[in-house]
């Protein structure tokens, strides 16, 4: 049998929650190969040993090891909403492990610790029921003293996929049952250290320290976490390296300590000892508080340059190993990210040690979300139903108790998208009382009553500005006293997010704005199970309720390779602002660090490929200094770059932290015409379009105003809720189906002039095009004017031309902006220079194919194998891909795109921004492409 699946109550039998401590007491890790058998429903479960047992790796998700399948759903529960009942269709998985207990563990009382079991489980050791597990991403410890025995032991974990608690775990991610974090036996020596609570504050050079110690009393029974008897610790001794010895439970004032911050993650090693156990701690002194509606750390304003991080690996799901987590944190640091919201549950405990050490601020979120109830207008929402209060309290308590000693944790978050209600109020009040030294966050309650920050997700820049400047009439006095943060913004789905700079500018302008957290860090694609590393998303596993690719919305791909947005983000998040005087006589340097001056950075100018040092004066935090420049004369671009003098903060020596570039005006290139027929080109008199250039056959040359919709084009911007998504507006207008009519084909002096009209089917709307072709005998110059006519029903995606070549491209070399792509509201990380990219890198492949990869070029050489095509112009938006936009738009997964046999090239005079309407603000007005006259001047040479 399996217990209480319909009970809203917390799990049973667990000890009082406590911190994960680095103890010298013996432990035995039970990870490895376990055996598993499945039952289709709880009613099928038998207690005998029958059935087929197969090996499974712990930690791991069953569905990623061929047992069951993953389900991706965002808001919707993939089962009937009938709380607290789970559906009958509820697979149960018995996990068993036979092991010999080590004599060192057996020499003491002991506990068995589970750190993450996705689903609801009952646990037996040697046939004795230890209790039940609820709270998939939370730790439970069971007492095993007297049950654990010498010689062979048998551990059985009976795990049901669904339970009442599934209603509390509706996070936007894969549902994947399994024991996905470590299982450990821990010796608990009598008189040892049950728990420790470090309170370490910082104020102007001085520190405060109190360490509460809670001793094991030897018969570790179900404790009560409220029973923190400080006296218990009286016999324990505490020493902190470099600071001396301390008495447990006593407030100490330290005249001089080094502060902890993400920029200066200084940790003091400490030991708490009793005769039977030693615990090693790392203490960071820091104080977080709110004053004048401003978030302060160690007395100075704090700006979160954050990301939301889920634990995700494309083969291992939420079983993310430590090396991967460390690499993720370093990648964040290298891109000027200073904060993580652990969306939407506490991560693996070891992640917190890394965050302390590497220096990342954390908003540590409880494992709680009931978003699906929004479908029923929040009726029956557990957040406001007293029968669920014990579960809420239990979850919050386990979250806080486990991670309370980490300086990186500045804020506790009650959970995500759980509506409003008395249970949330209760856990907010509890968290505040248990840990008054941290702030409490919850976004979902518009009253912001028991929280320390006003938090929103995806608010538009207009609204953020109103909030920052206290101009929002809806705010009452209480809310006005709170700093503001965006716990989610800038939805990084597909091509985008556009508009990052506009948010950042607001954060720099209004002290009330404490920054925010991009949604999200990593894409949750899963690789084909047991097969190729092709990226799959919702619906690919036969799910009947799913949300497609809405889970592919990260700055880095599932395998942790960066998408192009990460380079843009690094630039936007730079802690140093640089502004070049238009005449290049000076650069203004703005120090936006929290605690550092710029002594760790050196400045250089790069002019015509020559790097020369610039003297960087001291710039204190918050200050700005004008630094005079004496640069070599040049017609080319100039870069001012700030780099690290030495390795540190997760970066190598020489790592670039900030840069600014001046790119001089470049006139459109022209050819000195000679009155030749049309030099290297052959035109088709029936269409007026070139069909051959030198040795290269050109196909399908045509005006185009459409792009394969991005995920953002398919969304509705927050401010446009009355309109369909732009992709639908384009489809309704048939923007992808422009029909061409040749008007005339004439000569005008040296030029061949072709006039065409490109109209939308059904309507009277289109563009009149004038193609003026000239040549110098070797190259072909095009001056293309586009004039809209008629009442246009939609904005344009782009304005330019397409052409096709019947050979696959090998690579593209270009002078212009790179290495990443650039749309009007993205590409902050792209700088002017000369770059080469393979066709794949140039095209920028996304899990769901869509418009991407445009580079803004002055000169590009497209290597087509036997031939090549050179394009010259000024700020021409160029795409090069093996597929037409129609093929891209019609293909659901990257791996379904046909092999490259040809090349589609587009040259655009203008493109639309991308915005972030897949969830959030649409394309800002200044980045939209409204129908308007456009001119494209290029030189083509084969
Ligand atoms: C938010 C939610 C996230 C995610 C995001 C969209 O509403 O908190 O979990 O679903 O939207 O990707």
Coordinates of C-alpha atoms in Angstrom, one line a residue, residues 363-708:
X363 CA 16.5 35.0 -3.7
X364 CA 15.8 31.5 -2.2
X365 CA 12.4 30.3 -3.2
X366 CA 10.2 27.8 -1.4
X367 CA 8.9 24.8 -3.3
X368 CA 5.4 26.0 -3.8
X369 CA 3.2 27.0 -6.7
X370 CA -0.6 26.5 -7.3
X371 CA -0.8 28.4 -10.6
X372 CA -3.3 26.0 -12.1
X373 CA -6.1 27.4 -9.9
X374 CA -6.1 30.6 -11.9
X375 CA -8.0 28.6 -14.4
X376 CA -10.9 28.4 -11.9
X377 CA -10.5 32.0 -10.9
X378 CA -8.5 30.8 -7.9
X379 CA -11.5 29.0 -6.3
X380 CA -10.4 26.2 -4.0
X381 CA -6.8 27.6 -4.1
X382 CA -4.9 25.8 -1.3
X383 CA -3.3 29.1 -0.4
X384 CA -6.5 30.2 1.3
X385 CA -7.8 26.9 2.6
X386 CA -7.0 26.1 6.2
X387 CA -6.6 22.4 5.6
X388 CA -3.4 23.2 3.7
X389 CA -1.8 25.4 6.3
X390 CA 0.3 22.7 7.8
X391 CA 1.7 21.8 4.4
X392 CA 2.5 25.5 3.7
X393 CA 4.1 25.9 7.1
X394 CA 6.1 22.7 6.7
X395 CA 7.5 23.7 3.3
X396 CA 8.5 27.1 4.3
X397 CA 10.1 25.8 7.4
X398 CA 12.2 23.2 5.6
X399 CA 13.3 25.9 3.1
X400 CA 14.4 28.3 5.7
X401 CA 16.0 25.9 8.1
X402 CA 18.1 24.2 5.4
X403 CA 19.7 27.3 4.0
X404 CA 19.7 29.8 6.8
X405 CA 23.5 29.9 7.3
X406 CA 24.3 31.1 3.8
X407 CA 25.4 34.7 3.4
X408 CA 24.4 34.5 -0.3
X409 CA 20.7 34.2 0.7
X410 CA 19.4 37.7 1.1
X411 CA 15.8 37.0 0.6
X412 CA 13.3 34.3 1.3
X413 CA 10.6 33.8 -1.3
X414 CA 7.3 32.2 -0.2
X415 CA 6.9 30.5 -3.6
X416 CA 5.7 31.4 -7.0
X417 CA 2.3 32.1 -8.5
X418 CA 0.2 30.7 -5.7
X419 CA -2.5 33.4 -5.6
X420 CA -3.3 35.0 -2.3
X421 CA -4.5 33.7 1.0
X422 CA -4.1 33.3 4.7
X423 CA -1.6 30.4 4.4
X424 CA 0.8 32.6 2.5
X425 CA 0.4 35.4 5.0
X426 CA 1.1 32.9 7.8
X427 CA 4.3 31.6 6.3
X428 CA 5.5 35.2 5.5
X429 CA 5.0 36.1 9.2
X430 CA 6.7 32.9 10.3
X431 CA 9.8 33.5 8.1
X432 CA 10.1 37.0 9.3
X433 CA 10.0 36.0 12.9
X434 CA 12.3 33.0 12.5
X435 CA 14.9 35.0 10.5
X436 CA 14.4 38.8 11.0
X437 CA 17.7 39.5 9.4
X438 CA 16.5 38.6 5.9
X439 CA 13.8 40.0 3.7
X440 CA 10.7 38.2 2.6
X441 CA 9.5 38.2 -1.0
X442 CA 6.3 37.1 -2.8
X443 CA 5.1 38.4 -6.1
X444 CA 1.6 37.0 -6.3
X445 CA -0.2 39.2 -3.7
X446 CA -1.0 42.7 -5.0
X447 CA -1.4 43.9 -1.4
X448 CA 2.3 43.3 -0.7
X449 CA 1.3 43.1 2.9
X450 CA 3.7 40.8 4.7
X451 CA 6.6 41.2 2.4
X452 CA 9.6 43.5 2.3
X453 CA 9.7 44.2 -1.4
X454 CA 7.2 45.1 -4.0
X455 CA 7.8 42.6 -6.7
X456 CA 6.2 42.1 -10.1
X457 CA 6.8 40.0 -13.2
X458 CA 7.0 41.4 -16.8
X459 CA 5.8 44.9 -15.9
X460 CA 6.4 47.1 -18.9
X461 CA 9.1 49.8 -18.9
X462 CA 6.3 52.4 -18.7
X463 CA 5.0 50.9 -15.6
X464 CA 8.4 50.3 -14.0
X465 CA 9.1 54.0 -14.6
X466 CA 5.9 55.0 -12.8
X467 CA 6.7 52.7 -9.9
X468 CA 10.3 54.0 -9.7
X469 CA 9.2 57.6 -9.7
X470 CA 6.4 57.0 -7.2
X471 CA 3.9 58.1 -9.8
X472 CA 1.7 55.0 -9.7
X473 CA -1.6 56.2 -8.2
X474 CA -2.6 52.7 -7.1
X475 CA 0.1 52.5 -4.5
X476 CA -0.8 52.9 -0.8
X477 CA 1.6 54.2 1.8
X478 CA 2.8 50.8 2.8
X479 CA 3.7 49.8 -0.7
X480 CA 5.4 53.0 -1.3
X481 CA 7.7 52.2 1.5
X482 CA 9.0 49.1 -0.3
X483 CA 11.8 48.9 -2.9
X484 CA 10.7 47.4 -6.2
X485 CA 12.1 44.5 -8.1
X486 CA 11.1 42.5 -11.1
X487 CA 11.3 38.9 -10.0
X488 CA 10.9 38.0 -13.7
X489 CA 11.3 40.1 -16.8
X490 CA 12.7 40.0 -20.4
X491 CA 11.4 36.6 -21.4
X492 CA 14.5 35.0 -23.2
X493 CA 12.5 32.8 -25.5
X494 CA 13.8 32.3 -29.1
X495 CA 15.1 35.4 -30.7
X496 CA 15.3 38.0 -28.0
X497 CA 14.7 39.4 -25.4
X498 CA 14.5 42.8 -27.0
X499 CA 14.5 45.9 -24.9
X500 CA 16.9 45.0 -22.1
X501 CA 18.6 48.4 -22.3
X502 CA 15.5 50.3 -21.6
X503 CA 14.8 48.4 -18.3
X504 CA 18.4 48.8 -17.2
X505 CA 18.3 52.6 -17.8
X506 CA 15.4 52.8 -15.5
X507 CA 17.2 50.7 -12.8
X508 CA 20.1 53.2 -13.0
X509 CA 17.8 56.2 -12.8
X510 CA 15.5 55.4 -9.8
X511 CA 17.0 54.3 -6.5
X512 CA 13.7 52.6 -5.6
X513 CA 14.3 50.0 -8.4
X514 CA 16.4 47.1 -7.1
X515 CA 16.7 45.6 -10.6
X516 CA 15.4 42.2 -11.5
X517 CA 15.8 38.7 -12.8
X518 CA 15.6 37.7 -16.4
X519 CA 13.3 34.9 -17.2
X520 CA 15.2 32.6 -17.5
X521 CA 18.7 31.3 -17.3
X522 CA 18.5 27.8 -19.0
X523 CA 16.3 26.3 -21.6
X524 CA 14.6 23.1 -20.5
X525 CA 14.9 21.1 -23.7
X526 CA 15.3 17.4 -23.1
X527 CA 17.5 15.3 -25.4
X528 CA 15.9 12.3 -27.1
X529 CA 16.0 9.7 -24.4
X530 CA 18.7 7.2 -25.0
X531 CA 19.4 8.8 -28.4
X532 CA 20.7 11.7 -30.3
X533 CA 21.2 15.1 -28.6
X534 CA 18.2 16.5 -30.4
X535 CA 16.2 19.0 -28.4
X536 CA 12.6 18.1 -27.5
X537 CA 9.9 20.0 -25.8
X538 CA 6.3 19.8 -24.5
X539 CA 4.2 17.4 -26.6
X540 CA 7.2 15.5 -27.9
X541 CA 6.5 12.7 -25.4
X542 CA 2.9 12.2 -26.3
X543 CA 1.6 14.4 -23.5
X544 CA -2.1 15.2 -24.0
X545 CA -1.9 18.4 -21.9
X546 CA 1.2 20.4 -22.6
X547 CA 2.6 23.8 -23.4
X548 CA 4.8 23.1 -26.4
X549 CA 8.0 25.0 -26.5
X550 CA 7.1 27.6 -23.8
X551 CA 9.8 25.9 -21.6
X552 CA 12.5 26.8 -24.2
X553 CA 13.1 30.3 -23.0
X554 CA 16.6 30.6 -21.6
X555 CA 19.7 32.7 -22.1
X556 CA 21.7 29.5 -22.4
X557 CA 20.7 26.3 -24.1
X558 CA 19.9 23.1 -22.2
X559 CA 23.5 21.9 -22.7
X560 CA 24.7 25.3 -21.2
X561 CA 26.1 26.8 -24.4
X562 CA 25.2 30.5 -24.5
X563 CA 22.6 31.8 -26.8
X564 CA 23.3 35.2 -28.4
X565 CA 21.3 37.1 -25.8
X566 CA 24.0 36.3 -23.1
X567 CA 26.5 38.6 -24.8
X568 CA 24.0 41.3 -25.0
X569 CA 23.1 40.9 -21.4
X570 CA 26.7 41.1 -20.3
X571 CA 26.9 44.5 -21.9
X572 CA 23.6 45.7 -20.5
X573 CA 24.5 44.4 -17.0
X574 CA 28.0 45.9 -17.0
X575 CA 28.8 47.4 -13.6
X576 CA 30.7 50.2 -15.3
X577 CA 29.0 52.7 -17.5
X578 CA 31.0 54.2 -20.3
X579 CA 29.9 57.2 -22.4
X580 CA 32.1 58.5 -25.2
X581 CA 32.1 62.2 -26.1
X582 CA 31.0 62.6 -29.7
X583 CA 34.3 64.2 -30.6
X584 CA 36.2 61.3 -28.8
X585 CA 38.0 63.8 -26.6
X586 CA 36.9 62.0 -23.4
X587 CA 35.1 59.1 -21.9
X588 CA 32.8 59.3 -18.9
X589 CA 33.3 56.4 -16.6
X590 CA 30.4 55.6 -14.2
X591 CA 31.1 53.2 -11.3
X592 CA 28.0 51.1 -10.8
X593 CA 29.6 48.5 -8.6
X594 CA 28.1 47.9 -5.2
X595 CA 31.3 47.9 -3.2
X596 CA 34.3 48.1 -5.5
X597 CA 36.3 51.0 -6.9
X598 CA 37.8 50.4 -10.3
X599 CA 41.3 49.6 -9.1
X600 CA 40.9 46.0 -10.3
X601 CA 40.4 47.2 -13.9
X602 CA 42.6 48.6 -16.5
X603 CA 41.4 50.7 -19.5
X604 CA 42.6 50.5 -23.0
X605 CA 41.8 52.2 -26.3
X606 CA 41.7 50.0 -29.5
X607 CA 42.2 52.1 -32.6
X608 CA 43.0 50.5 -36.0
X609 CA 43.9 47.3 -34.2
X610 CA 46.4 49.0 -31.9
X611 CA 45.8 48.7 -28.2
X612 CA 47.0 51.6 -26.0
X613 CA 46.6 51.9 -22.3
X614 CA 44.4 54.7 -20.8
X615 CA 45.1 56.0 -17.4
X616 CA 42.0 55.1 -15.3
X617 CA 41.7 57.4 -12.3
X618 CA 40.1 56.1 -9.1
X619 CA 36.3 56.2 -9.4
X620 CA 34.5 55.5 -6.1
X621 CA 31.3 53.6 -6.0
X622 CA 28.4 55.6 -7.5
X623 CA 30.8 58.3 -8.9
X624 CA 31.4 59.3 -12.4
X625 CA 34.6 60.7 -13.8
X626 CA 35.4 62.2 -17.2
X627 CA 38.6 60.8 -18.5
X628 CA 40.3 62.8 -21.2
X629 CA 41.4 60.8 -24.3
X630 CA 44.2 61.4 -26.7
X631 CA 43.6 59.0 -29.5
X632 CA 45.4 58.4 -32.8
X633 CA 43.6 59.9 -35.7
X634 CA 41.5 57.3 -37.6
X635 CA 38.6 56.9 -40.0
X636 CA 37.8 53.6 -38.4
X637 CA 36.0 52.5 -35.2
X638 CA 37.4 53.2 -31.7
X639 CA 36.8 51.0 -28.7
X640 CA 37.3 51.8 -25.1
X641 CA 37.5 48.7 -23.0
X642 CA 37.8 48.0 -19.3
X643 CA 39.4 44.7 -18.4
X644 CA 40.4 42.9 -15.3
X645 CA 44.0 43.3 -14.3
X646 CA 44.1 39.9 -12.6
X647 CA 42.1 36.8 -12.5
X648 CA 39.3 36.8 -10.0
X649 CA 35.5 36.9 -9.4
X650 CA 35.2 33.9 -11.7
X651 CA 37.0 35.6 -14.6
X652 CA 40.5 35.3 -16.1
X653 CA 42.9 38.2 -16.2
X654 CA 42.1 40.4 -19.1
X655 CA 38.4 39.6 -19.0
X656 CA 36.4 42.5 -20.4
X657 CA 33.9 44.0 -18.0
X658 CA 32.8 47.0 -19.9
X659 CA 33.2 48.6 -23.4
X660 CA 32.0 51.3 -25.6
X661 CA 32.5 51.8 -29.2
X662 CA 32.4 54.7 -31.6
X663 CA 31.7 53.8 -35.2
X664 CA 32.2 56.6 -37.7
X665 CA 29.6 57.4 -40.3
X666 CA 30.1 55.4 -43.5
X667 CA 28.6 56.6 -46.7
X668 CA 26.9 54.1 -48.9
X669 CA 29.4 52.6 -51.4
X670 CA 29.1 53.5 -55.0
X671 CA 30.4 52.2 -58.3
X672 CA 31.9 54.4 -60.9
X673 CA 29.6 53.4 -63.7
X674 CA 30.7 52.4 -67.1
X675 CA 28.1 52.3 -69.9
X676 CA 28.2 48.5 -70.3
X677 CA 25.1 46.4 -70.9
X678 CA 25.1 45.2 -67.4
X679 CA 28.5 44.0 -66.8
X680 CA 28.5 40.6 -65.1
X681 CA 24.8 40.3 -64.7
X682 CA 22.0 38.7 -66.8
X683 CA 18.4 39.8 -66.2
X684 CA 15.2 38.0 -67.0
X685 CA 13.2 40.3 -69.2
X686 CA 10.0 38.7 -68.0
X687 CA 10.5 39.4 -64.3
X688 CA 13.0 42.2 -64.5
X689 CA 15.1 40.4 -61.9
X690 CA 18.8 39.4 -62.2
X691 CA 19.3 35.6 -62.8
X692 CA 23.0 35.5 -63.1
X693 CA 25.9 37.4 -61.6
X694 CA 29.3 36.3 -62.9
X695 CA 29.4 32.6 -62.5
X696 CA 26.6 32.5 -60.0
X697 CA 23.0 31.7 -60.9
X698 CA 20.6 33.8 -58.8
X699 CA 17.1 32.5 -58.1
X700 CA 13.9 34.0 -56.6
X701 CA 15.1 37.5 -56.3
X702 CA 12.1 39.3 -54.7
X703 CA 11.0 42.0 -52.3
X704 CA 10.2 40.7 -48.9
X705 CA 8.5 42.2 -45.8
X706 CA 8.0 39.1 -43.7
X707 CA 10.1 36.9 -41.4
X708 CA 9.5 33.5 -39.9

